[in-house]
Amino acid sequence: MHKKNYHHGDLKPALIQAGLDILEEEGLEGLSMRAIAARVGVSHTAPKNHFDGLHGLLSAIAAEGFRRHAAEMQKDVEDAPPGRERLDAACVGYIKFAREHGAMFRLMFSPRFNKKAEEEELATAAASSYGVLRGIAEGLNWQRPGPELSPELEAMRTELMLWVFVHGYASLVNEGQMPADPDGKPLFDVLELMPQFDYGN
Amino acid sequence: MHKKNYHHGDLKPALIQAGLDILEEEGLEGLSMRAIAARVGVSHTAPKNHFDGLHGLLSAIAAEGFRRHAAEMQKDVEDAPPGRERLDAACVGYIKFAREHGAMFRLMFSPRFNKKAEEEELATAAASSYGVLRGIAEGLNWQRPGPELSPELEAMRTELMLWVFVHGYASLVNEGQMPADPDGKPLFDVLELMPQFDYGN
DNA sequence: TGTACATCAGTGAACGCGCGTTCACTGATGTAC
DNA sequence: TGTACATCAGTGAACGCGCGTTCACTGATGTAC
């Protein structure tokens, strides 16, 4: 397909894939331009032709992480019957990703991407992941005392509530603070911990 | 008080304090043996007499972080009247710490301390911080449908629920994902986001 | 169809940097007698 | 009270390492004519 000499031909995606592999095998500390390039078998200055320095490469890797995060959650959601089970599926999917791809999860939510507005691809990918939660939250009615809010604010509040909850659980698991699956299943079922949502169907 | 020559006299706490200062001023990346020692004005090999390498020093700094985290939350709690306001005070205290001491928060929950059982001081300090939440959770009744649990499990579940929630909010703020205090107050009051607890008084 | 040339993609040596650790040392302190 | 000596705490030079970036380069590809 490609001559194996000199020009790689598909270096950009190959570098991102190498980054994913290193995250799985060596963790976040192993991610350097030199290590990534070496894994592809290319000079460590080659990535400069495709990415804006190490930061740009990390940003692209994180974006791919968000896309996979979204895709895995989305698949779990669609495999579940509508209603409460879809809520659970989304939560479990979010948390499962954080446990199984710990280093990637940490990269994705690393404060090094603070000015995310300037990194369009990353922002888009992150939004797609949040969008899955948003889709789930749409079907929820969260009953609570207190003043009435506009439908928009009400929806935003429900999304954020869901995100806070699921991200908290995922973070604690990821940080080794929460024993997850000590003997194959969570200490407490996510379902049990979930606050009282009113869900359709 | 101490001769300023050669022997520092109080090097151990001075190094920890220097670590706290660097976290505030330069962030987690600035924390190295050389930087910490330099800030105290001591040779960069001196810390070896008091700590087991960089990891041991970081562990001691994180432990101090947990102690301050616990103390600040505890103070906020005690300043509030019993009941719902104490729950809010604890939550706000937890989140405020994560926002105001971002780098320290990240160090405290860094997965580099995964085998925390082997670091007694750190484990004790972390427990003291969790203990404040536990004290709050004791006063809560969390009504929910589902099977009855033993009082011990019920208490554990409530504590974890509270922790998951507050840690999620704190993490998102810390990671720059959640706009906190855009114009002086949170986008949504923690109180509003809080699930329906039944609280005494 | 062939030639000239611009552009693109990857090379590899070199640079300077900060890091943690080691090592033989030395100055200060404390204790035994 | 004084002396000898062990122990403790800090020094500073040296080591090797991996890092991101720069630079002049070169091999391959594509395009104009």
Coordinates of N, CA, C and O in Angstrom, one line a residue, chain A residues 42-181:
Chain A
V42 N 9.8 6.3 13.9 CA 10.1 7.4 13.1 C 10.9 8.4 14.0 O 11.0 8.3 15.2
S43 N 11.6 9.3 13.3 CA 12.4 10.2 14.1 C 11.6 11.1 15.0 O 10.4 11.4 14.7
H44 N 12.2 11.4 16.1 CA 11.3 12.1 17.1 C 11.0 13.6 16.8 O 10.3 14.3 17.5
T45 N 11.6 14.0 15.6 CA 11.2 15.3 15.2 C 10.1 15.3 14.1 O 9.6 16.4 13.7
A46 N 9.8 14.1 13.6 CA 8.8 14.0 12.5 C 7.5 14.6 12.9 O 6.8 15.2 12.1
P47 N 7.0 14.3 14.2 CA 5.6 14.8 14.5 C 5.4 16.3 14.3 O 4.3 16.7 14.2
K48 N 6.5 17.0 14.3 CA 6.4 18.5 14.2 C 5.7 18.9 12.9 O 5.1 19.9 12.8
N49 N 5.8 18.0 11.9 CA 5.1 18.3 10.6 C 3.6 18.1 10.7 O 2.9 18.6 9.8
H50 N 3.1 17.5 11.8 CA 1.6 17.2 11.8 C 1.0 17.8 13.1 O -0.3 18.0 13.1
F51 N 1.8 18.1 14.1 CA 1.2 18.6 15.3 C 2.0 19.8 15.8 O 3.2 20.0 15.5
D52 N 1.3 20.6 16.6 CA 1.9 21.8 17.1 C 2.6 21.5 18.5 O 2.0 21.7 19.5
G53 N 3.7 20.8 18.4 CA 4.5 20.5 19.6 C 3.8 19.4 20.4 O 2.8 18.8 19.9
L54 N 4.4 19.1 21.5 CA 3.8 18.1 22.4 C 2.4 18.4 22.8 O 1.6 17.5 22.7
H55 N 2.2 19.6 23.1 CA 0.8 20.0 23.6 C -0.2 19.6 22.5 O -1.3 19.1 22.8
G56 N 0.1 20.0 21.3 CA -0.9 19.7 20.2 C -1.1 18.2 20.0 O -2.3 17.8 19.8
L57 N -0.1 17.4 20.1 CA -0.2 16.0 20.0 C -1.1 15.4 21.2 O -2.0 14.6 20.9
L58 N -0.8 15.9 22.4 CA -1.6 15.4 23.5 C -3.0 15.8 23.3 O -3.9 15.0 23.7
S59 N -3.2 17.0 22.8 CA -4.6 17.4 22.6 C -5.3 16.5 21.7 O -6.5 16.2 21.9
A60 N -4.7 16.1 20.6 CA -5.3 15.2 19.6 C -5.6 13.9 20.2 O -6.6 13.2 19.9
I61 N -4.7 13.4 21.0 CA -4.9 12.1 21.7 C -6.1 12.2 22.6 O -6.9 11.3 22.7
A62 N -6.1 13.3 23.4 CA -7.3 13.4 24.3 C -8.6 13.5 23.6 O -9.6 13.0 24.0
A63 N -8.6 14.2 22.4 CA -9.8 14.3 21.6 C -10.2 12.9 21.2 O -11.4 12.6 21.2
E64 N -9.3 12.1 20.7 CA -9.6 10.7 20.3 C -10.2 9.9 21.6 O -11.2 9.2 21.4
G65 N -9.6 10.2 22.7 CA -10.2 9.6 23.9 C -11.6 10.0 24.2 O -12.5 9.1 24.5
F66 N -11.9 11.3 24.0 CA -13.3 11.7 24.2 C -14.3 11.0 23.2 O -15.4 10.6 23.6
R67 N -13.8 10.9 22.0 CA -14.6 10.3 21.0 C -14.9 8.8 21.3 O -16.1 8.3 21.2
R68 N -13.9 8.1 21.8 CA -14.2 6.7 22.2 C -15.0 6.6 23.5 O -15.9 5.7 23.6
H69 N -14.8 7.5 24.4 CA -15.6 7.6 25.6 C -17.1 7.8 25.2 O -18.0 7.0 25.7
A70 N -17.3 8.7 24.3 CA -18.7 9.0 23.9 C -19.3 7.7 23.1 O -20.4 7.3 23.4
A71 N -18.5 7.1 22.3 CA -19.0 6.0 21.5 C -19.3 4.8 22.4 O -20.3 4.2 22.2
E72 N -18.4 4.6 23.3 CA -18.7 3.4 24.2 C -19.9 3.6 25.1 O -20.8 2.7 25.2
M73 N -20.1 4.8 25.6 CA -21.3 5.1 26.4 C -22.5 5.0 25.5 O -23.5 4.4 25.9
Q74 N -22.4 5.6 24.3 CA -23.6 5.6 23.4 C -24.0 4.2 23.1 O -25.2 3.8 23.0
K75 N -23.0 3.3 22.8 CA -23.3 1.9 22.5 C -24.0 1.2 23.7 O -25.1 0.6 23.5
D76 N -23.5 1.4 24.9 CA -24.1 0.8 26.1 C -25.5 1.3 26.2 O -26.4 0.6 26.6
V77 N -25.7 2.6 26.0 CA -27.1 3.2 26.1 C -28.0 2.6 25.1 O -29.2 2.1 25.5
E78 N -27.6 2.4 23.9 CA -28.5 1.9 22.9 C -28.8 0.4 23.0 O -29.8 -0.1 22.6
D79 N -27.9 -0.3 23.7 CA -28.1 -1.7 24.0 C -29.1 -1.9 25.1 O -29.5 -3.0 25.3
A80 N -29.4 -0.9 25.9 CA -30.3 -1.0 27.0 C -31.7 -0.6 26.6 O -31.9 0.3 25.8
P81 N -32.7 -1.2 27.2 CA -34.1 -0.8 27.0 C -34.3 0.7 27.5 O -33.6 1.0 28.5
P82 N -35.2 1.4 26.9 CA -35.4 2.8 27.4 C -35.9 2.8 28.8 O -36.4 1.9 29.3
G83 N -35.6 4.0 29.4 CA -36.0 4.2 30.8 C -34.8 4.1 31.8 O -33.7 4.4 31.4
R84 N -35.1 3.7 33.0 CA -34.1 3.7 34.0 C -32.8 2.9 33.6 O -31.7 3.3 34.0
E85 N -33.0 1.9 32.8 CA -31.8 1.0 32.5 C -30.9 1.8 31.6 O -29.7 1.5 31.6
R86 N -31.4 2.7 30.9 CA -30.5 3.5 30.0 C -29.7 4.5 30.8 O -28.5 4.8 30.6
L87 N -30.3 5.1 31.9 CA -29.6 5.9 32.8 C -28.5 5.1 33.4 O -27.3 5.6 33.4
D88 N -28.8 3.9 33.9 CA -27.7 3.1 34.5 C -26.6 2.8 33.5 O -25.5 2.8 33.8
A89 N -27.0 2.5 32.3 CA -26.0 2.1 31.3 C -25.1 3.2 31.0 O -23.9 3.0 30.9
A90 N -25.6 4.4 30.9 CA -24.7 5.6 30.7 C -23.8 5.8 31.9 O -22.6 6.0 31.7
C91 N -24.3 5.7 33.1 CA -23.4 5.9 34.3 C -22.4 4.8 34.3 O -21.2 5.1 34.5
V92 N -22.8 3.6 34.1 CA -21.8 2.5 34.2 C -20.8 2.6 33.1 O -19.6 2.4 33.3
G93 N -21.2 3.0 31.9 CA -20.3 3.2 30.8 C -19.2 4.3 31.1 O -18.0 4.1 30.8
Y94 N -19.7 5.4 31.7 CA -18.8 6.5 32.0 C -17.8 6.0 33.0 O -16.6 6.2 32.9
I95 N -18.2 5.3 34.1 CA -17.3 4.9 35.1 C -16.4 3.8 34.7 O -15.2 3.8 35.0
K96 N -16.9 2.9 33.8 CA -16.1 1.8 33.3 C -14.9 2.3 32.5 O -13.8 1.8 32.6
F97 N -15.2 3.3 31.7 CA -14.1 3.9 30.9 C -13.0 4.5 31.8 O -11.9 4.3 31.6
A98 N -13.5 5.2 32.9 CA -12.5 5.8 33.8 C -11.6 4.7 34.5 O -10.5 4.9 34.8
R99 N -12.3 3.5 34.7 CA -11.5 2.5 35.4 C -10.6 1.7 34.4 O -9.4 1.4 34.7
E100 N -11.1 1.5 33.2 CA -10.4 0.6 32.3 C -9.3 1.4 31.5 O -8.3 0.9 31.0
H101 N -9.5 2.7 31.4 CA -8.6 3.6 30.7 C -8.2 4.7 31.6 O -8.4 5.9 31.3
G102 N -7.6 4.4 32.7 CA -7.3 5.3 33.8 C -6.4 6.5 33.3 O -6.7 7.7 33.5
A103 N -5.3 6.2 32.6 CA -4.4 7.2 32.2 C -5.1 8.1 31.2 O -4.9 9.3 31.2
M104 N -5.8 7.5 30.2 CA -6.5 8.3 29.2 C -7.5 9.3 29.9 O -7.7 10.4 29.6
F105 N -8.3 8.7 30.9 CA -9.3 9.5 31.6 C -8.6 10.7 32.2 O -9.1 11.9 32.2
R106 N -7.4 10.5 32.8 CA -6.7 11.6 33.5 C -6.2 12.6 32.4 O -6.2 13.8 32.7
L107 N -5.7 12.1 31.3 CA -5.3 13.1 30.2 C -6.5 13.9 29.8 O -6.4 15.1 29.6
M108 N -7.6 13.3 29.5 CA -8.8 14.0 29.0 C -9.2 15.1 29.9 O -9.6 16.2 29.4
F109 N -9.2 14.9 31.2 CA -9.6 15.9 32.1 C -8.4 16.6 32.8 O -8.6 17.2 33.9
S110 N -7.3 16.6 32.1 CA -6.1 17.3 32.7 C -6.3 18.8 32.5 O -6.7 19.3 31.5
P111 N -5.9 19.5 33.6 CA -6.1 20.9 33.6 C -5.1 21.6 32.6 O -5.1 22.8 32.4
R112 N -4.2 20.8 31.9 CA -3.3 21.4 30.9 C -4.1 21.9 29.8 O -3.6 22.7 29.0
F113 N -5.4 21.4 29.6 CA -6.2 21.9 28.5 C -7.2 23.0 29.0 O -8.3 23.1 28.5
N114 N -6.7 23.8 29.9 CA -7.7 24.7 30.5 C -8.3 25.6 29.5 O -9.5 25.9 29.6
K115 N -7.6 26.2 28.6 CA -8.1 27.1 27.7 C -8.7 26.3 26.5 O -8.2 26.4 25.4
K116 N -9.7 25.5 26.8 CA -10.1 24.6 25.8 C -10.8 25.3 24.6 O -10.9 24.7 23.5
A117 N -11.2 26.5 24.8 CA -11.9 27.2 23.7 C -10.9 27.3 22.5 O -11.3 27.4 21.3
E118 N -9.6 27.3 22.8 CA -8.6 27.5 21.7 C -8.3 26.2 21.0 O -7.6 26.2 20.0
E119 N -8.8 25.1 21.5 CA -8.5 23.8 20.9 C -9.8 23.2 20.4 O -10.5 22.5 21.0
E120 N -10.2 23.5 19.1 CA -11.5 23.3 18.6 C -11.8 21.8 18.6 O -12.9 21.3 19.0
E121 N -10.8 21.0 18.1 CA -11.1 19.6 17.9 C -11.4 18.9 19.3 O -12.3 18.1 19.5
L122 N -10.6 19.3 20.3 CA -10.7 18.8 21.6 C -12.1 19.2 22.2 O -12.8 18.4 22.8
A123 N -12.4 20.5 22.0 CA -13.7 20.9 22.6 C -14.9 20.2 21.9 O -15.8 19.8 22.6
T124 N -14.8 20.0 20.6 CA -15.9 19.3 20.0 C -16.0 17.8 20.5 O -17.1 17.4 20.8
A125 N -14.9 17.2 20.6 CA -14.9 15.8 21.1 C -15.4 15.7 22.5 O -16.3 14.8 22.8
A126 N -15.0 16.6 23.4 CA -15.5 16.7 24.7 C -17.0 16.9 24.8 O -17.7 16.3 25.6
A127 N -17.5 17.7 23.9 CA -18.9 18.0 23.8 C -19.7 16.8 23.4 O -20.8 16.6 23.9
S128 N -19.1 16.0 22.5 CA -19.8 14.8 22.1 C -20.0 13.8 23.2 O -21.0 13.1 23.3
S129 N -19.0 13.8 24.1 CA -19.1 12.9 25.2 C -20.2 13.4 26.2 O -21.0 12.7 26.7
Y130 N -20.1 14.7 26.5 CA -21.1 15.3 27.4 C -22.5 15.2 26.8 O -23.5 15.0 27.5
G131 N -22.6 15.2 25.4 CA -23.9 15.1 24.8 C -24.6 13.8 25.0 O -25.8 13.8 25.1
V132 N -23.9 12.7 25.3 CA -24.5 11.5 25.6 C -25.3 11.6 26.9 O -26.4 11.2 27.1
L133 N -24.6 12.2 27.9 CA -25.2 12.4 29.2 C -26.4 13.3 29.0 O -27.5 13.1 29.6
R134 N -26.3 14.3 28.2 CA -27.4 15.3 28.0 C -28.6 14.5 27.4 O -29.7 14.8 27.8
G135 N -28.3 13.6 26.4 CA -29.4 12.9 25.8 C -30.2 12.1 26.9 O -31.4 12.0 26.9
I136 N -29.4 11.5 27.8 CA -30.0 10.7 28.9 C -30.8 11.7 29.8 O -31.9 11.4 30.2
A137 N -30.2 12.8 30.2 CA -30.9 13.7 31.1 C -32.2 14.2 30.5 O -33.1 14.6 31.3
E138 N -32.3 14.3 29.2 CA -33.5 14.8 28.6 C -34.7 14.0 29.0 O -35.8 14.6 29.1
G139 N -34.5 12.7 29.2 CA -35.7 11.9 29.5 C -36.0 11.9 31.0 O -36.9 11.1 31.4
L140 N -35.3 12.7 31.8 CA -35.4 12.6 33.2 C -36.2 13.8 33.7 O -36.1 14.9 33.3
N141 N -37.1 13.5 34.7 CA -37.7 14.6 35.5 C -37.1 14.5 36.9 O -37.2 13.5 37.5
W142 N -36.5 15.6 37.2 CA -35.9 15.6 38.6 C -36.8 16.4 39.5 O -36.8 17.6 39.4
Q143 N -37.6 15.7 40.3 CA -38.5 16.4 41.2 C -37.8 16.9 42.4 O -37.0 16.1 43.0
R144 N -38.0 18.1 42.8 CA -37.4 18.6 44.0 C -38.2 19.8 44.5 O -38.9 20.5 43.7
P145 N -38.1 20.1 45.8 CA -38.7 21.3 46.3 C -37.9 22.5 45.8 O -36.8 22.4 45.3
G146 N -38.5 23.7 46.0 CA -37.7 24.9 45.7 C -38.4 25.6 44.5 O -39.5 25.2 44.0
P147 N -37.8 26.8 44.2 CA -38.5 27.6 43.2 C -38.5 27.0 41.8 O -37.7 26.2 41.4
E148 N -39.5 27.4 41.0 CA -39.6 26.9 39.6 C -38.5 27.6 38.8 O -38.1 28.7 39.0
L149 N -38.0 26.9 37.8 CA -37.0 27.4 36.9 C -37.5 27.3 35.5 O -38.4 26.6 35.2
S150 N -36.9 28.1 34.6 CA -37.3 27.9 33.2 C -36.9 26.5 32.7 O -36.0 25.9 33.3
P151 N -37.6 26.0 31.7 CA -37.3 24.7 31.2 C -35.8 24.6 30.8 O -35.2 23.5 31.0
E152 N -35.2 25.6 30.2 CA -33.8 25.5 29.8 C -32.9 25.4 31.1 O -32.0 24.5 31.1
L153 N -33.2 26.2 32.1 CA -32.4 26.1 33.3 C -32.6 24.8 34.0 O -31.7 24.1 34.5
E154 N -33.8 24.3 34.0 CA -34.2 23.1 34.6 C -33.4 21.9 33.9 O -32.8 21.1 34.6
A155 N -33.4 21.9 32.6 CA -32.6 20.9 31.9 C -31.1 20.9 32.2 O -30.5 19.9 32.4
M156 N -30.6 22.2 32.2 CA -29.2 22.3 32.4 C -28.9 21.8 33.8 O -27.8 21.2 34.0
R157 N -29.7 22.1 34.8 CA -29.5 21.6 36.1 C -29.5 20.1 36.2 O -28.7 19.5 36.9
T158 N -30.4 19.5 35.5 CA -30.5 18.0 35.6 C -29.2 17.4 34.9 O -28.6 16.5 35.5
E159 N -28.8 18.0 33.8 CA -27.6 17.5 33.1 C -26.4 17.6 34.1 O -25.6 16.6 34.2
L160 N -26.3 18.7 34.7 CA -25.1 19.0 35.6 C -25.1 18.0 36.8 O -24.1 17.5 37.2
M161 N -26.3 17.9 37.3 CA -26.5 17.0 38.4 C -26.0 15.6 38.1 O -25.2 14.9 38.8
L162 N -26.4 15.1 36.9 CA -26.0 13.8 36.4 C -24.5 13.7 36.2 O -23.8 12.8 36.6
W163 N -24.0 14.8 35.6 CA -22.6 14.8 35.3 C -21.7 14.8 36.6 O -20.8 14.0 36.8
V164 N -22.1 15.7 37.6 CA -21.4 15.7 38.8 C -21.4 14.4 39.5 O -20.3 13.9 40.0
F165 N -22.5 13.7 39.5 CA -22.6 12.4 40.2 C -21.7 11.4 39.5 O -20.9 10.7 40.2
V166 N -21.8 11.3 38.2 CA -21.1 10.2 37.5 C -19.6 10.5 37.4 O -18.8 9.6 37.5
H167 N -19.3 11.7 37.3 CA -17.9 12.1 37.2 C -17.2 11.9 38.6 O -16.1 11.6 38.7
G168 N -18.0 12.2 39.6 CA -17.4 12.0 41.0 C -17.1 10.5 41.2 O -16.0 10.2 41.7
Y169 N -18.1 9.7 40.9 CA -17.8 8.3 41.1 C -16.6 7.8 40.2 O -15.7 7.1 40.7
A170 N -16.6 8.2 39.0 CA -15.5 7.8 38.1 C -14.2 8.3 38.6 O -13.2 7.6 38.5
S171 N -14.1 9.5 39.1 CA -12.9 10.1 39.5 C -12.4 9.4 40.8 O -11.2 9.0 40.9
L172 N -13.3 9.1 41.7 CA -12.8 8.4 42.9 C -12.3 7.0 42.6 O -11.3 6.5 43.1
V173 N -13.0 6.3 41.6 CA -12.5 5.0 41.2 C -11.1 5.2 40.5 O -10.2 4.5 40.8
N174 N -11.0 6.1 39.7 CA -9.8 6.4 38.9 C -8.6 6.7 39.8 O -7.5 6.3 39.6
E175 N -8.9 7.4 40.9 CA -7.9 7.9 41.8 C -7.6 6.8 42.9 O -6.7 7.0 43.7
G176 N -8.2 5.7 42.8 CA -7.9 4.6 43.7 C -8.5 4.8 45.1 O -8.2 4.2 46.0
Q177 N -9.5 5.7 45.2 CA -10.1 6.0 46.5 C -11.3 5.2 46.7 O -11.8 5.0 47.9
M178 N -11.9 4.7 45.6 CA -13.2 3.9 45.8 C -12.9 2.5 45.3 O -12.5 2.3 44.1
P179 N -13.2 1.5 46.1 CA -13.0 0.2 45.7 C -14.0 -0.2 44.6 O -15.2 -0.3 45.0
A180 N -13.6 -0.4 43.4 CA -14.5 -0.8 42.4 C -14.3 -2.2 42.0 O -13.2 -2.7 41.9
D181 N -15.4 -2.9 41.9 CA -15.4 -4.3 41.5 C -14.4 -5.1 42.4 O -13.5 -5.8 41.8

